[in-house]
Coordinates of C-alpha atoms in Angstrom, one line a residue:
Chain D
M462 CA 0.0 0.0 0.0
E463 CA 1.2 3.5 -0.9
S464 CA 0.1 5.1 2.3
K465 CA 2.5 3.0 4.4
S466 CA 5.5 4.8 3.0
T467 CA 4.2 8.1 4.2
T468 CA 4.1 9.3 7.8
N469 CA 1.7 7.8 10.1
I470 CA -0.1 11.0 11.0
F471 CA -1.9 10.9 7.7
Q472 CA -3.4 7.4 8.3
K473 CA -7.1 7.5 8.1
E474 CA -7.5 6.0 11.6
T475 CA -5.3 8.6 13.3
W476 CA -7.3 11.4 11.7
T477 CA -10.7 10.1 12.3
N478 CA -9.9 9.7 16.0
L479 CA -8.8 13.3 16.4
G480 CA -11.3 16.0 17.5
L481 CA -11.7 19.3 15.7
S482 CA -9.9 20.9 18.7
A483 CA -6.8 19.0 17.8
I484 CA -7.0 19.4 14.0
I485 CA -7.3 23.2 14.0
P486 CA -4.0 23.9 15.9
I487 CA -2.2 21.2 13.8
C488 CA -3.4 23.0 10.6
A489 CA -2.5 26.4 12.0
I490 CA 1.1 25.3 12.8
G491 CA 1.3 23.6 9.4
V492 CA 0.2 26.8 7.6
Y493 CA 2.7 28.9 9.6
L494 CA 5.6 26.7 8.8
W495 CA 4.6 26.7 5.2
W496 CA 4.5 30.5 5.1
L497 CA 7.8 30.7 6.9
I498 CA 9.6 28.5 4.4
Y499 CA 7.8 30.0 1.4
H500 CA 9.0 33.5 2.3
S501 CA 12.6 32.5 2.8
L502 CA 12.9 30.8 -0.7
P503 CA 14.3 33.9 -2.6
A504 CA 17.1 34.3 -0.1
L505 CA 17.8 30.5 0.1
S506 CA 17.9 30.1 -3.7
A507 CA 20.3 33.0 -4.1
W508 CA 22.5 31.7 -1.4
A509 CA 22.5 28.2 -2.9
T510 CA 23.3 29.5 -6.3
Y511 CA 26.1 32.0 -5.5
S512 CA 27.6 30.8 -2.3
V513 CA 27.3 27.1 -2.4
L514 CA 27.7 26.7 -6.2
P515 CA 30.7 28.5 -7.7
L516 CA 28.5 30.7 -10.0
Q517 CA 29.0 34.3 -10.9
K518 CA 26.2 36.9 -10.2
G519 CA 24.9 38.2 -13.5
S520 CA 26.0 35.2 -15.6
H521 CA 23.5 33.4 -17.8
L522 CA 24.0 30.0 -16.1
G523 CA 23.7 31.7 -12.7
A524 CA 20.4 33.3 -13.6
S525 CA 19.1 30.0 -14.9
I526 CA 20.1 28.0 -11.9
E527 CA 18.8 30.6 -9.4
F528 CA 15.4 30.6 -11.3
F529 CA 15.3 26.8 -11.1
L530 CA 16.2 26.6 -7.5
Y531 CA 13.7 29.3 -6.5
D532 CA 10.8 28.1 -8.7
T533 CA 10.9 24.4 -8.1
P534 CA 10.2 24.5 -4.3
K535 CA 7.9 27.4 -4.7
V536 CA 5.7 25.8 -7.3
M537 CA 5.7 22.5 -5.3
M538 CA 4.7 24.3 -2.1
L539 CA 1.9 26.2 -3.9
L540 CA 0.7 23.0 -5.6
F541 CA 0.6 21.3 -2.3
L542 CA -1.6 23.9 -0.7
V543 CA -3.9 24.4 -3.6
V544 CA -4.4 20.7 -4.4
F545 CA -5.1 20.0 -0.7
G546 CA -7.6 22.8 -0.4
V547 CA -9.4 22.0 -3.7
G548 CA -9.3 18.3 -2.7
I549 CA -11.3 19.1 0.4
I550 CA -13.8 21.2 -1.7
R551 CA -14.1 18.4 -4.2
S552 CA -15.0 15.8 -1.6
Y553 CA -18.4 17.7 -1.5
F554 CA -19.0 17.1 -5.3
T555 CA -19.4 14.0 -7.4
P556 CA -20.1 13.6 -11.1
E557 CA -23.4 11.9 -10.1
K558 CA -24.6 14.9 -8.1
T559 CA -23.5 17.3 -10.8
R560 CA -25.5 15.4 -13.4
A561 CA -28.6 15.3 -11.3
F562 CA -28.2 19.0 -10.8
L563 CA -27.7 19.8 -14.5
S564 CA -30.4 17.6 -16.0
G565 CA -33.3 19.5 -17.4
K566 CA -31.7 22.9 -16.8
S567 CA -32.5 25.6 -19.3
E568 CA -29.9 26.4 -21.9
F569 CA -28.1 29.6 -20.8
A570 CA -28.3 29.1 -17.1
G571 CA -27.3 25.5 -17.6
N572 CA -24.2 26.5 -19.5
V573 CA -23.1 28.8 -16.7
L574 CA -23.7 26.3 -14.0
A575 CA -22.0 23.5 -16.0
A576 CA -18.9 25.6 -16.5
L577 CA -18.8 26.5 -12.7
L578 CA -19.3 22.8 -11.7
G579 CA -16.6 21.8 -14.2
I580 CA -14.1 23.5 -11.9
V581 CA -15.0 21.7 -8.7
T582 CA -16.3 18.3 -9.9
P583 CA -13.6 15.6 -9.7
F584 CA -13.0 14.6 -13.3
C585 CA -10.3 12.8 -15.2
S586 CA -10.1 13.1 -19.0
C587 CA -9.9 9.3 -19.3
S588 CA -13.5 9.1 -18.1
A589 CA -14.7 11.8 -20.5
V590 CA -16.6 9.2 -22.6
P591 CA -18.7 7.5 -19.8
L592 CA -19.3 10.9 -18.4
F593 CA -20.5 12.3 -21.7
I594 CA -22.9 9.3 -22.2
G595 CA -24.1 9.6 -18.6
F596 CA -24.9 13.3 -19.0
V597 CA -26.5 13.1 -22.4
T598 CA -28.7 10.1 -21.6
A599 CA -29.8 11.7 -18.4
G600 CA -31.2 14.7 -20.3
V601 CA -28.5 17.2 -19.8
P602 CA -28.6 19.3 -23.0
L603 CA -25.6 18.7 -25.4
G604 CA -24.4 22.3 -25.2
V605 CA -24.5 22.2 -21.4
T606 CA -22.5 18.9 -21.4
F607 CA -19.9 20.6 -23.6
S608 CA -19.6 23.6 -21.2
F609 CA -18.8 21.1 -18.5
L610 CA -16.3 19.1 -20.7
I611 CA -14.5 22.3 -21.7
A612 CA -14.4 23.9 -18.3
A613 CA -13.2 20.7 -16.5
P614 CA -9.7 20.5 -18.0
M615 CA -9.3 24.2 -18.9
V616 CA -10.1 25.9 -15.6
N617 CA -8.3 23.7 -13.2
E618 CA -7.0 24.2 -9.7
I619 CA -3.4 23.6 -10.5
A620 CA -3.3 26.3 -13.1
L621 CA -5.2 28.7 -10.9
G622 CA -2.9 28.2 -7.9
L623 CA 0.3 28.4 -10.0
L624 CA -0.8 31.6 -11.8
Y625 CA -1.7 33.2 -8.5
G626 CA 1.7 32.3 -7.0
L627 CA 3.9 33.1 -10.0
L628 CA 2.1 35.9 -11.7
G629 CA -0.2 37.5 -9.2
W630 CA -3.9 37.5 -8.5
K631 CA -4.8 39.7 -11.6
V632 CA -3.5 37.1 -14.1
A633 CA -5.2 34.3 -12.1
A634 CA -8.5 36.2 -12.1
I635 CA -8.2 36.9 -15.9
Y636 CA -7.5 33.2 -16.5
L637 CA -10.5 32.2 -14.4
G638 CA -12.9 34.7 -16.0
T639 CA -11.9 34.0 -19.6
G640 CA -11.7 30.3 -19.1
L641 CA -15.3 30.3 -17.8
F642 CA -16.3 32.6 -20.6
I643 CA -15.0 30.3 -23.3
A644 CA -16.6 27.2 -21.7
I645 CA -20.0 29.0 -21.4
F646 CA -19.8 30.6 -24.8
A647 CA -18.6 27.5 -26.7
G648 CA -21.1 25.2 -25.0
W649 CA -23.9 27.7 -25.8
V650 CA -22.9 27.9 -29.4
I651 CA -22.8 24.1 -29.7
G652 CA -26.2 23.9 -28.1
R653 CA -27.6 26.5 -30.6
L654 CA -26.2 24.6 -33.6
K655 CA -28.5 21.6 -32.8
L656 CA -25.9 19.0 -33.5
E657 CA -27.5 16.2 -31.4
N658 CA -27.7 14.0 -34.5
H659 CA -23.9 14.1 -34.7
I660 CA -23.5 12.0 -31.6
E661 CA -22.6 8.4 -32.5
D662 CA -25.8 6.4 -32.8
W663 CA -24.9 3.7 -30.3
V664 CA -24.7 6.4 -27.5
T665 CA -28.4 7.1 -27.6
Q666 CA -29.3 3.5 -28.2
T667 CA -27.4 2.4 -25.1
N668 CA -29.6 1.1 -22.5
V669 CA -28.4 2.7 -19.4
S670 CA -29.4 0.9 -16.3
A671 CA -29.9 3.6 -13.7
V672 CA -27.5 2.7 -11.0
T673 CA -28.1 4.3 -7.6
M674 CA -25.2 4.2 -5.3
E675 CA -25.7 4.9 -1.7
E676 CA -23.9 8.1 -0.9
E677 CA -21.0 7.9 1.4
K678 CA -21.3 9.9 4.6
L679 CA -18.1 11.8 5.1
T680 CA -17.0 13.5 8.3
F681 CA -14.7 16.5 8.0
N682 CA -11.8 14.4 9.0
D683 CA -12.6 12.1 6.1
R684 CA -12.4 15.1 3.8
I685 CA -9.0 16.0 5.1
V686 CA -7.9 12.4 4.2
Y687 CA -9.5 12.9 0.8
G688 CA -7.5 16.1 0.3
W689 CA -4.3 14.4 1.3
D690 CA -5.0 11.6 -1.1
A691 CA -5.5 14.1 -3.8
V692 CA -2.1 15.7 -3.0
K693 CA -0.4 12.3 -3.2
E694 CA -2.1 11.4 -6.4
I695 CA -1.8 14.7 -8.3
I696 CA 1.7 15.7 -7.1
G697 CA 2.9 12.1 -7.7
R698 CA 1.6 12.4 -11.3
V699 CA 2.7 16.0 -12.2
W700 CA 6.0 16.6 -10.4
I701 CA 8.0 15.5 -13.4
Y702 CA 6.1 17.9 -15.7
V703 CA 6.7 20.7 -13.2
I704 CA 10.4 20.2 -13.1
L705 CA 10.7 19.9 -16.9
G706 CA 8.6 23.0 -17.3
I707 CA 10.7 24.9 -14.8
A708 CA 13.9 23.7 -16.5
V709 CA 12.7 25.0 -19.8
G710 CA 11.5 28.2 -18.1
A711 CA 14.9 28.6 -16.4
G712 CA 16.7 28.2 -19.8
I713 CA 14.5 30.9 -21.3
H714 CA 15.0 33.1 -18.2
G715 CA 18.8 32.8 -18.3
F716 CA 19.7 32.6 -22.0
V717 CA 17.1 34.3 -24.1
P718 CA 17.9 38.0 -24.4
E719 CA 15.4 40.6 -23.1
G720 CA 12.9 41.7 -25.7
V721 CA 13.4 38.8 -28.2
M722 CA 10.0 37.4 -27.3
A723 CA 8.5 40.9 -27.8
S724 CA 9.1 40.6 -31.5
I725 CA 7.9 37.0 -31.8
M726 CA 5.1 36.8 -29.2
G727 CA 4.6 40.5 -28.6
K728 CA 1.6 42.7 -29.3
G729 CA 2.9 44.1 -32.6
S730 CA 2.5 40.9 -34.6
W731 CA -1.2 40.1 -35.3
W732 CA -0.3 36.5 -36.4
S733 CA 1.2 35.6 -33.0
V734 CA -2.2 34.7 -31.4
P735 CA -3.4 32.3 -34.1
L736 CA 0.1 30.8 -34.3
S737 CA 0.2 30.1 -30.6
V738 CA -3.2 28.3 -30.9
V739 CA -2.0 26.3 -33.8
I740 CA 1.2 25.3 -32.0
G741 CA -0.7 24.7 -28.7
V742 CA -3.5 22.4 -29.8
P743 CA -1.5 19.3 -30.7
M744 CA 0.8 19.8 -27.7
Y745 CA -0.2 18.0 -24.7
S746 CA 1.1 19.0 -21.3
N747 CA -0.7 19.8 -18.1
A748 CA -1.0 23.2 -16.5
A749 CA 1.7 22.4 -14.0
G750 CA 4.3 22.0 -16.8
I751 CA 3.2 24.9 -19.0
I752 CA 2.9 27.7 -16.5
P753 CA 6.6 28.0 -15.5
V754 CA 7.3 28.3 -19.3
V755 CA 4.5 31.0 -19.5
E756 CA 6.1 32.9 -16.6
A757 CA 9.5 32.9 -18.3
L758 CA 8.0 34.0 -21.7
L759 CA 6.1 36.9 -20.0
G760 CA 9.3 38.0 -18.3
K761 CA 11.0 38.3 -21.8
G762 CA 8.4 40.6 -23.2
A763 CA 5.8 38.2 -24.7
A764 CA 2.3 39.7 -24.6
L765 CA -0.2 38.4 -22.0
G766 CA -3.0 37.6 -24.5
T767 CA -0.7 35.6 -26.7
V768 CA 0.7 33.6 -23.8
L769 CA -2.8 33.1 -22.4
A770 CA -4.0 31.8 -25.8
F771 CA -1.0 29.4 -26.0
M772 CA -1.6 28.1 -22.5
M773 CA -5.3 27.6 -23.0
S774 CA -4.9 25.7 -26.2
V775 CA -2.3 23.4 -24.7
I776 CA -4.5 22.4 -21.7
A777 CA -8.0 22.7 -23.1
L778 CA -7.7 21.0 -26.4
S779 CA -5.5 18.0 -26.7
L780 CA -5.1 15.3 -29.3
P781 CA -5.5 12.3 -26.9
E782 CA -8.7 13.7 -25.6
L783 CA -10.1 14.2 -29.1
V784 CA -9.2 10.6 -30.0
I785 CA -11.2 9.5 -26.9
L786 CA -14.1 11.7 -27.7
R787 CA -14.2 10.5 -31.3
K788 CA -15.8 7.3 -29.9
V789 CA -19.0 9.1 -29.1
L790 CA -18.9 12.1 -31.4
K791 CA -19.1 12.1 -35.2
P792 CA -16.3 14.0 -37.0
R793 CA -18.4 17.1 -37.7
L794 CA -19.2 17.5 -34.0
I795 CA -15.6 17.1 -33.1
A796 CA -14.6 19.7 -35.7
T797 CA -17.2 22.1 -34.4
F798 CA -16.0 21.5 -30.8
V799 CA -12.4 22.3 -31.7
G800 CA -13.4 25.2 -33.9
V801 CA -15.6 26.9 -31.4
V802 CA -13.2 26.5 -28.5
A803 CA -10.3 27.7 -30.7
C804 CA -12.3 30.8 -31.7
G805 CA -13.0 31.5 -28.1
I806 CA -9.3 31.3 -27.3
L807 CA -8.4 33.5 -30.2
F808 CA -10.9 36.1 -29.1
V809 CA -9.5 36.1 -25.5
G810 CA -5.9 36.4 -26.9
Y811 CA -6.7 39.4 -29.0
L812 CA -8.8 41.0 -26.3
F813 CA -6.0 41.0 -23.8
N814 CA -3.3 42.1 -26.2
M815 CA -5.6 45.0 -27.0
I816 CA -6.5 46.1 -23.5
I817 CA -3.3 45.5 -21.5
Chain W
M717 CA -18.0 -14.1 -7.4
D718 CA -17.8 -12.2 -10.6
I719 CA -15.8 -8.9 -10.4
K720 CA -15.6 -6.4 -13.2
V721 CA -13.3 -3.5 -13.4
L722 CA -14.6 -0.9 -15.8
G723 CA -12.1 1.5 -17.4
P724 CA -10.6 2.3 -20.7
G725 CA -7.1 1.2 -19.6
C726 CA -5.9 4.2 -17.7
A727 CA -3.3 3.9 -15.0
K728 CA -5.8 4.0 -12.1
C729 CA -7.9 1.3 -13.8
N730 CA -5.0 -1.1 -14.1
K731 CA -4.0 -0.3 -10.5
T732 CA -7.5 -1.2 -9.3
A733 CA -7.6 -4.5 -11.2
K734 CA -4.1 -5.3 -9.8
L735 CA -5.2 -4.5 -6.2
I736 CA -8.3 -6.7 -6.4
Q737 CA -6.2 -9.6 -7.9
E738 CA -3.8 -9.2 -5.0
V739 CA -6.6 -9.4 -2.4
I740 CA -8.0 -12.5 -4.1
E741 CA -4.6 -14.2 -3.9
E742 CA -4.1 -13.1 -0.3
T743 CA -7.5 -14.2 0.9
G744 CA -8.0 -17.1 -1.4
A745 CA -11.5 -15.8 -2.2
D746 CA -13.4 -17.6 -4.9
A747 CA -13.6 -14.8 -7.4
T748 CA -12.6 -13.8 -10.9
V749 CA -11.6 -10.4 -12.1
E750 CA -12.4 -9.2 -15.6
K751 CA -11.3 -5.8 -17.1
V752 CA -14.0 -4.2 -19.2
T753 CA -12.4 -1.6 -21.6
D754 CA -15.1 -1.3 -24.2
M755 CA -16.8 2.1 -23.9
M756 CA -20.2 0.7 -24.9
Q757 CA -20.2 -1.9 -22.2
I758 CA -18.9 0.6 -19.6
A759 CA -21.7 3.0 -20.5
S760 CA -24.3 0.4 -20.2
Y761 CA -23.6 0.0 -16.5
G762 CA -24.6 3.7 -16.1
V763 CA -21.4 4.7 -14.3
F764 CA -19.3 7.8 -15.3
G765 CA -16.3 7.7 -13.2
T766 CA -13.6 5.3 -14.1
P767 CA -12.4 3.0 -12.7
S768 CA -15.6 1.5 -11.4
V769 CA -15.9 -1.8 -9.7
I770 CA -18.9 -4.1 -10.3
I771 CA -19.4 -7.2 -8.2
D772 CA -22.2 -9.5 -9.3
N773 CA -23.9 -6.6 -11.0
D774 CA -23.7 -4.3 -8.0
V775 CA -21.7 -1.0 -8.4
K776 CA -19.3 -1.0 -5.5
C777 CA -17.2 2.0 -6.2
T778 CA -16.8 4.5 -9.0
G779 CA -14.3 7.2 -9.9
K780 CA -11.5 6.1 -7.6
V781 CA -9.0 3.4 -6.7
P782 CA -10.6 1.5 -3.8
K783 CA -8.7 0.9 -0.6
K784 CA -7.5 -2.6 0.0
D785 CA -9.6 -2.8 3.2
D786 CA -12.7 -2.0 1.2
I787 CA -12.0 -4.7 -1.3
K788 CA -11.5 -7.2 1.5
A789 CA -14.9 -6.2 2.9
W790 CA -16.6 -6.7 -0.5
L791 CA -15.0 -10.1 -1.0
N792 CA -16.1 -11.3 2.5
K793 CA -19.8 -10.9 1.7

């Protein structure tokens, strides 16, 4: 069992025996320690780069290494906090509850709710197909289902936490707002286009036996365990992408001259937004890996809209997911889905290049 | 006992099937595990989270890798 390798305090039994009076101080001490370490990272990374390692201040390699040593623990710590927090929130939601809530909702309100629920409902893109079938056969409108399927990967807690930590709350808020906008807009358009007959026939013919599972009753302590499981699972899966992403970011930070990105990905070139989308769609990475790269690109003069468009097309549209969805969607519906989402991303990219 | 693990072959699904196989070997329970990867069949069970575990047509768990203790409890019934 995986949990045996970690410390005993996170065993389910230990936690469920603790009263709330014990949990609150433990969490408070944990948060304080976290905060203390987090705020000493700039000094620690500079010290490690220039005092422990024989590197010269102002050198390319020094700048890269310092960036890497600073960002890696910082990103990991942020991820830990965000994934844990969102894990606890997610323990209140299940796909089943979301479906029951969304079935029979009117179109526009349904799109908005679906996009919002897409953020907090636990979802893995490998279960996109059963989820799609479950939603559609339960009477959730097609467009509303799409709002959910777009928001779930695009607006995710990892990206939100990292953007907040690395680029500040404004960029995080812009990302949240525009991501929701695209999910709502694209789902609404797909709903208006009346493409229900472009779902593969077997989906609607499937005889879905309505399974009712008894709902688990969770105590707050169970939810803490759930959050901790999410941390183990998600960080265990993405840490390698994070480190690779930061390594690429560090390379850009140290070696790419100031302003080079301004000419390629800057505001001046109108073609940079569509180009970012075209490059981004077939790329498959997760938010954890792409955001350190985004941070470095912004630092070198790339425009926010262009970078946002690139990031969104990498995480929202991916080839593997399209291949999975092809099982339930006919080619024309897939093409419409990609087209509408890509248009939304283009719009967001141009909008932010214009106003910022 | 007829156990089915529903899932298109993602890492979590394989882990679930492996865990159940381990428990069967440990406890010597009279059960067989079968992986169901076909989307049509998965959908017909009416579950959306994968992996899902079905024992004798009862949905035992969906959307997560079950804990070993839970599996033992299911097999003892």
